[in-house]
mmCIF file of C-alpha atoms in Angstrom:
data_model
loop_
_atom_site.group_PDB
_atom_site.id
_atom_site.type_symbol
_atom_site.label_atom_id
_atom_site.label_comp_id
_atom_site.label_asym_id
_atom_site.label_seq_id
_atom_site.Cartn_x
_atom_site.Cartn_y
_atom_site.Cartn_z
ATOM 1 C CA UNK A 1 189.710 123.016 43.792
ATOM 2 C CA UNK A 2 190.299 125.299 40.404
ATOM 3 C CA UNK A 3 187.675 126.378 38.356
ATOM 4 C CA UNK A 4 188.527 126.268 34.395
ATOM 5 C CA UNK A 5 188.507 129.182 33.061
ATOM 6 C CA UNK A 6 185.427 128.020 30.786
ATOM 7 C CA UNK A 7 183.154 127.684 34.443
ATOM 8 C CA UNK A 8 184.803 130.967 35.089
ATOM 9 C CA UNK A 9 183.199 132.267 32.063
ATOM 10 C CA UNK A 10 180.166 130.642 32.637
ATOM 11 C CA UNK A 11 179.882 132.253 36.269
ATOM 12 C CA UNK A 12 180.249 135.723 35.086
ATOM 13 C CA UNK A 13 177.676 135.511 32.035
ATOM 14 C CA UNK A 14 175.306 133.989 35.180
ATOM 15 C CA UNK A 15 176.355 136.948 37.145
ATOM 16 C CA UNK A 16 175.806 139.538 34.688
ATOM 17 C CA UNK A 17 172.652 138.319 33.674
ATOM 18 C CA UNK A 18 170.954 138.346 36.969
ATOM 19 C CA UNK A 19 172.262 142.094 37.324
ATOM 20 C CA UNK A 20 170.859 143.033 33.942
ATOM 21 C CA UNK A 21 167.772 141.197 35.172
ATOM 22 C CA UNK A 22 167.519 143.048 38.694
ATOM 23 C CA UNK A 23 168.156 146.120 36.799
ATOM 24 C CA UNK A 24 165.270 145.358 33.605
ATOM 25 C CA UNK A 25 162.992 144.628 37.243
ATOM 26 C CA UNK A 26 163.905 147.922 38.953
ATOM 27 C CA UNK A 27 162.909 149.967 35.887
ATOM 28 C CA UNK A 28 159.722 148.207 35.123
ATOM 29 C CA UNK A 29 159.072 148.804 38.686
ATOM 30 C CA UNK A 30 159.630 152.718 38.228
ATOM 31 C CA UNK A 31 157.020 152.353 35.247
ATOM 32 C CA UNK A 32 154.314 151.338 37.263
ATOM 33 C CA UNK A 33 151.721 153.519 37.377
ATOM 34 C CA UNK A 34 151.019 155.499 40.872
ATOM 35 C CA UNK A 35 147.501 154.977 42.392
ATOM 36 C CA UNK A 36 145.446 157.918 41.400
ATOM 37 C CA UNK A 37 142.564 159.023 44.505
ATOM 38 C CA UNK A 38 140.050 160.882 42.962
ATOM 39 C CA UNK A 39 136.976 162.563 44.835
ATOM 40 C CA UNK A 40 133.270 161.872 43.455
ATOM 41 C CA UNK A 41 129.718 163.083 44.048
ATOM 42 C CA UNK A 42 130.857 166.699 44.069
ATOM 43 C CA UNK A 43 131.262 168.797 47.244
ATOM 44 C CA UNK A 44 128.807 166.647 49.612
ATOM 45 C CA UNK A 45 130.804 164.016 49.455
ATOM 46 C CA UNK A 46 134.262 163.990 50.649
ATOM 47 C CA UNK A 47 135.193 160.597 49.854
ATOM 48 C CA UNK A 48 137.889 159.215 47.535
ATOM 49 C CA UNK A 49 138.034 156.015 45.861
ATOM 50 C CA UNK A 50 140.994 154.700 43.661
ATOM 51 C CA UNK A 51 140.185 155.986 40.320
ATOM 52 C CA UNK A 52 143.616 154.551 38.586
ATOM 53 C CA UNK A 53 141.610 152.518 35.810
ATOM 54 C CA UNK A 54 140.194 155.014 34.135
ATOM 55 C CA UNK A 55 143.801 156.759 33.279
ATOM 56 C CA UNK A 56 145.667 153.794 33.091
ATOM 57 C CA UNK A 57 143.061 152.699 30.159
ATOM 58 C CA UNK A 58 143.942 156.082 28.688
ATOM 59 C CA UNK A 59 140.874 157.901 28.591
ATOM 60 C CA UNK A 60 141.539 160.232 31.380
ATOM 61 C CA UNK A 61 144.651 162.054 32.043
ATOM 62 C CA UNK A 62 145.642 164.262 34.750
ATOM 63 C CA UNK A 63 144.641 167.758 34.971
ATOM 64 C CA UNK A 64 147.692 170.116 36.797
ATOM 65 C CA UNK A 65 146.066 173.151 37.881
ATOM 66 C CA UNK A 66 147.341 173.027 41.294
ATOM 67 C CA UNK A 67 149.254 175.971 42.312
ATOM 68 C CA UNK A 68 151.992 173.735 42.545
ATOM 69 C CA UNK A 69 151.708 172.343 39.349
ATOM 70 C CA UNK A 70 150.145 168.922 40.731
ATOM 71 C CA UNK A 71 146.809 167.376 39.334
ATOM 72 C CA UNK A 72 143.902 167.926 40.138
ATOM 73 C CA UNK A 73 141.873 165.099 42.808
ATOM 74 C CA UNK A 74 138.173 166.661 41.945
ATOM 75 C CA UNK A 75 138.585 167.080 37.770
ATOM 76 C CA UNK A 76 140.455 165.685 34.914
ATOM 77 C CA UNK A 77 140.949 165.283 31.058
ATOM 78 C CA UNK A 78 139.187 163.497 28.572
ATOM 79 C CA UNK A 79 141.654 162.589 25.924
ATOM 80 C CA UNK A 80 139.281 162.326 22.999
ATOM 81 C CA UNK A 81 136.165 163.683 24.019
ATOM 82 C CA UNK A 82 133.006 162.221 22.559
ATOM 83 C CA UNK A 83 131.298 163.982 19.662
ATOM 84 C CA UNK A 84 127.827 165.078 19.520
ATOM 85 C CA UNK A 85 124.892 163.295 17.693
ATOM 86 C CA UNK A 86 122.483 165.456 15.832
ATOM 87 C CA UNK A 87 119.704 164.967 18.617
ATOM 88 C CA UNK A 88 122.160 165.972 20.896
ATOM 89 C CA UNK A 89 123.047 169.219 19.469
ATOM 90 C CA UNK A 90 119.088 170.268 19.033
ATOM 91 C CA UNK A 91 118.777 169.496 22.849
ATOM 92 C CA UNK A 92 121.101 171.958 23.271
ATOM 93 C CA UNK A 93 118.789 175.035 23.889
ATOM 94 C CA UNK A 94 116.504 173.303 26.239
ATOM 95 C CA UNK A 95 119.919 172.464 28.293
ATOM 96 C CA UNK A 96 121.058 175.895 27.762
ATOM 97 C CA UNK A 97 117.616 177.392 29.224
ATOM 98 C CA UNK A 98 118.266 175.255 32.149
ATOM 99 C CA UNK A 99 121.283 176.294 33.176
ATOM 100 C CA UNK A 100 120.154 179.765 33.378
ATOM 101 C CA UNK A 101 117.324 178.606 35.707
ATOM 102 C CA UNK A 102 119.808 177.218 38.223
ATOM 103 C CA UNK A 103 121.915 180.658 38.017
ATOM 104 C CA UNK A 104 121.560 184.357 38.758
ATOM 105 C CA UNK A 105 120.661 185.197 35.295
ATOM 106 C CA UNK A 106 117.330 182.800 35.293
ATOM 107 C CA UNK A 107 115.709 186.619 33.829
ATOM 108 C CA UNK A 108 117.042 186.208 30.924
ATOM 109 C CA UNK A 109 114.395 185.207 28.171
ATOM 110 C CA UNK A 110 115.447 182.410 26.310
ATOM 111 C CA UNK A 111 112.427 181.733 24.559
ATOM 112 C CA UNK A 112 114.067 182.985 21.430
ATOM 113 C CA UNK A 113 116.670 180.128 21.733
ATOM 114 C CA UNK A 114 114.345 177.286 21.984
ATOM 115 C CA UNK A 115 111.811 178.282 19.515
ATOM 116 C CA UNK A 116 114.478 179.623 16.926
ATOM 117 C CA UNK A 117 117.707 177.747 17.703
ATOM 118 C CA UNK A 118 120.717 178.200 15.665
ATOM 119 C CA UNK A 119 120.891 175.965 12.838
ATOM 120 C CA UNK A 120 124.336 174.818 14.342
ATOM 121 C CA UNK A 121 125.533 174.910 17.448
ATOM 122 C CA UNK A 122 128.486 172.450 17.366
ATOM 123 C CA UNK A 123 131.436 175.170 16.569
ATOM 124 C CA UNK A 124 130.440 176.753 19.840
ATOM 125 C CA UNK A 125 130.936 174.078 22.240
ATOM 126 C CA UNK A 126 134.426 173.533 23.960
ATOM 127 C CA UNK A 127 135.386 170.777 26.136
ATOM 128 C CA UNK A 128 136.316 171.766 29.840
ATOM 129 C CA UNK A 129 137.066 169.379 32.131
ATOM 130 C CA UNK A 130 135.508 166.049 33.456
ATOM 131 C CA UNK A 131 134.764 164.507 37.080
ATOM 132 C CA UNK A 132 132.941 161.970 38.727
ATOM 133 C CA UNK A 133 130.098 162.572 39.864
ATOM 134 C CA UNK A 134 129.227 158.565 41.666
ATOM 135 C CA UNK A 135 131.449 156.575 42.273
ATOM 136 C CA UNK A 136 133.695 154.873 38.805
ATOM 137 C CA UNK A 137 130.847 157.291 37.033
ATOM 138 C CA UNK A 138 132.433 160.039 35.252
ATOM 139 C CA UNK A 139 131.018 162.857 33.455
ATOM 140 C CA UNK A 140 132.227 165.161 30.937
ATOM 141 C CA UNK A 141 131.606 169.302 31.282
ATOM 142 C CA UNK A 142 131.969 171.224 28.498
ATOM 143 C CA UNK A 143 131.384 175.292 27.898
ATOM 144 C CA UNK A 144 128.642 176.091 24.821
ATOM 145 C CA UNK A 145 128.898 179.937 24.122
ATOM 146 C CA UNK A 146 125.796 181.877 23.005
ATOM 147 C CA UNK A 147 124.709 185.476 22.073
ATOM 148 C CA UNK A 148 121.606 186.698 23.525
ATOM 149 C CA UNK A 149 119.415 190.008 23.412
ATOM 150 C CA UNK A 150 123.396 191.522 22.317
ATOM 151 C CA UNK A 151 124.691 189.716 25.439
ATOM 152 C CA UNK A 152 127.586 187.076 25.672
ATOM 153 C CA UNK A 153 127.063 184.079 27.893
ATOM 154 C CA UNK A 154 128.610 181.156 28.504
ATOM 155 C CA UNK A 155 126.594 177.661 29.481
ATOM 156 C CA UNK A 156 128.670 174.910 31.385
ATOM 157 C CA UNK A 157 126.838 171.725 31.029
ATOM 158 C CA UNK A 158 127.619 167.937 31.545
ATOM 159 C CA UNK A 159 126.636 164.852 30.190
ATOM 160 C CA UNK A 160 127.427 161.012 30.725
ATOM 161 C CA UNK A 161 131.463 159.731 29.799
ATOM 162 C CA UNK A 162 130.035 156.541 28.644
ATOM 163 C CA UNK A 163 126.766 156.685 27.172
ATOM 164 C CA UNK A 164 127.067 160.883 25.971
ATOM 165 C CA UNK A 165 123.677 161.338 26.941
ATOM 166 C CA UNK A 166 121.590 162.748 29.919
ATOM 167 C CA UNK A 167 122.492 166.453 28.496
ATOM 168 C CA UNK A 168 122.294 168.683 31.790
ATOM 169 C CA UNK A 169 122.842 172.380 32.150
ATOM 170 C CA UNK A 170 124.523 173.375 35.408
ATOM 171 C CA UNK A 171 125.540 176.637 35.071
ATOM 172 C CA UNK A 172 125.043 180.148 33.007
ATOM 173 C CA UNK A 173 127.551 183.527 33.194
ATOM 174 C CA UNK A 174 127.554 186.493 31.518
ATOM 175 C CA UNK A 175 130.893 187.688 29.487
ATOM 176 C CA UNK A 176 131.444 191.204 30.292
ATOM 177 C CA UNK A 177 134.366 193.644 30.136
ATOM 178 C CA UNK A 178 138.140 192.404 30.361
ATOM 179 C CA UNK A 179 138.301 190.140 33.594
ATOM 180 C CA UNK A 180 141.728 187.805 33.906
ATOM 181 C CA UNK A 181 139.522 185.267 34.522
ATOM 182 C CA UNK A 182 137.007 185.562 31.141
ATOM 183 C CA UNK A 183 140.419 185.558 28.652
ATOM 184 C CA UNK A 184 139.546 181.941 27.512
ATOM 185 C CA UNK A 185 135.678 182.870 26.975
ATOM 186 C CA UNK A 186 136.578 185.712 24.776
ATOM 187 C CA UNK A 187 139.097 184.324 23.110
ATOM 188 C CA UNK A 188 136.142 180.854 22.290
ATOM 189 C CA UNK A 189 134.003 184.080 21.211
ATOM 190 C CA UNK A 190 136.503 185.321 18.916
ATOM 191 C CA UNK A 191 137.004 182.022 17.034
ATOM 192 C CA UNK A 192 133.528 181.733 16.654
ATOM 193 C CA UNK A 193 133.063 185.226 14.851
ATOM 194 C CA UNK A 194 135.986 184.272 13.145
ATOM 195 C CA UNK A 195 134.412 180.990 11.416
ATOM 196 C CA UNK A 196 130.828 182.192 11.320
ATOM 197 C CA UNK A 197 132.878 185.125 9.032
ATOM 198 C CA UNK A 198 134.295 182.614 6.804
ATOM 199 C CA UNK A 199 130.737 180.866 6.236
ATOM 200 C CA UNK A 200 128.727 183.297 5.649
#
């Protein structure tokens, strides 16, 4: 039996659908987001949970400091991190003072800084890094950098992703002399002197 050329035709329009079809399906395949494994609860725990929501959403992104240029399963990147209410900046001194109590440089006397805070401290905070720290609870870190008794120091603190409260200071170092591993702290200081220049 001979097909007419018109079934013919019909056949390969059939046939070159499907492959288009199998080939759209393929691709959209390849789009698919990987499932990301993040750690939580910080060092104690060494569990990992599927944390792919939270980038696929597009609040998180990866962050690649591996030495093979591979993200990160402990921290990540807030892609538009919250701002700070006014409350939240004049807590900013108490959380600083904390975060020198839980660090070597708990001597330092920061009564100055909590009874005479600067009027503003929101040009000297920088956003670091975020992790979770329960699990699908992730909170933001980010670096505020003060001048003390003629010293620099810089606080790392966190606070809640979600809510941008529960302010809490974690850690407090000194900026001294020209170590590798200070560059980005002196370079935050020098944009600050830079602005507070321009205002004054």
């Amino acid at each position: 039996m001979r097909l007419s050329k018109k079934t013919l035709l019909w056949i390969a329009v059939l046939i070159a659908s499907l492959f288009s079809l199998l080939l759209y399906l393929n691709a959209k395949e390849g789009e698919m987001p990987k499932k990301i494994m993040m750690y939580y609860g910080g060092f104690e725990v060494e569990e990992m949970f599927d944390a792919s929501q939270w980038f696929a959403s597009g609040q998180y992104k990866p962050r690649n400091i591996e030495a093979d240029g591979g993200a990160s399963n402990v921290t990540m990147l807030r892609t538009k991190p919250m701002p700070f209410t006014h409350e939240q900046l004049a807590e900013l001194p108490y959380t600083a003072a904390e975060a020198f109590d839980y660090s070597h440089l708990e001597n330092i006397d920061t009564q100055a800084l909590i009874l005479e805070p600067p009027e503003d401290l929101s040009h000297r905070i920088r956003y670091a890094y975020s992790a979770f720290a329960a699990l699908n609870k992730p909170e933001d870190y980010y670096y505020l950098y003060l001048e003390l008794a003629d010293r620099r120091f810089v606080i790392t603190f966190s606070r809640d992703a979600q809510s941008g409260g529960n302010l809490t200071g974690k850690n407090a170092k000194e900026v001294i002399g020209d170590y590798a591993s200070q560059a980005m702290h002196r370079q935050a200081f020098d944009e600050i002197e830079a602005l507070e220049r321009k205002t004054r």
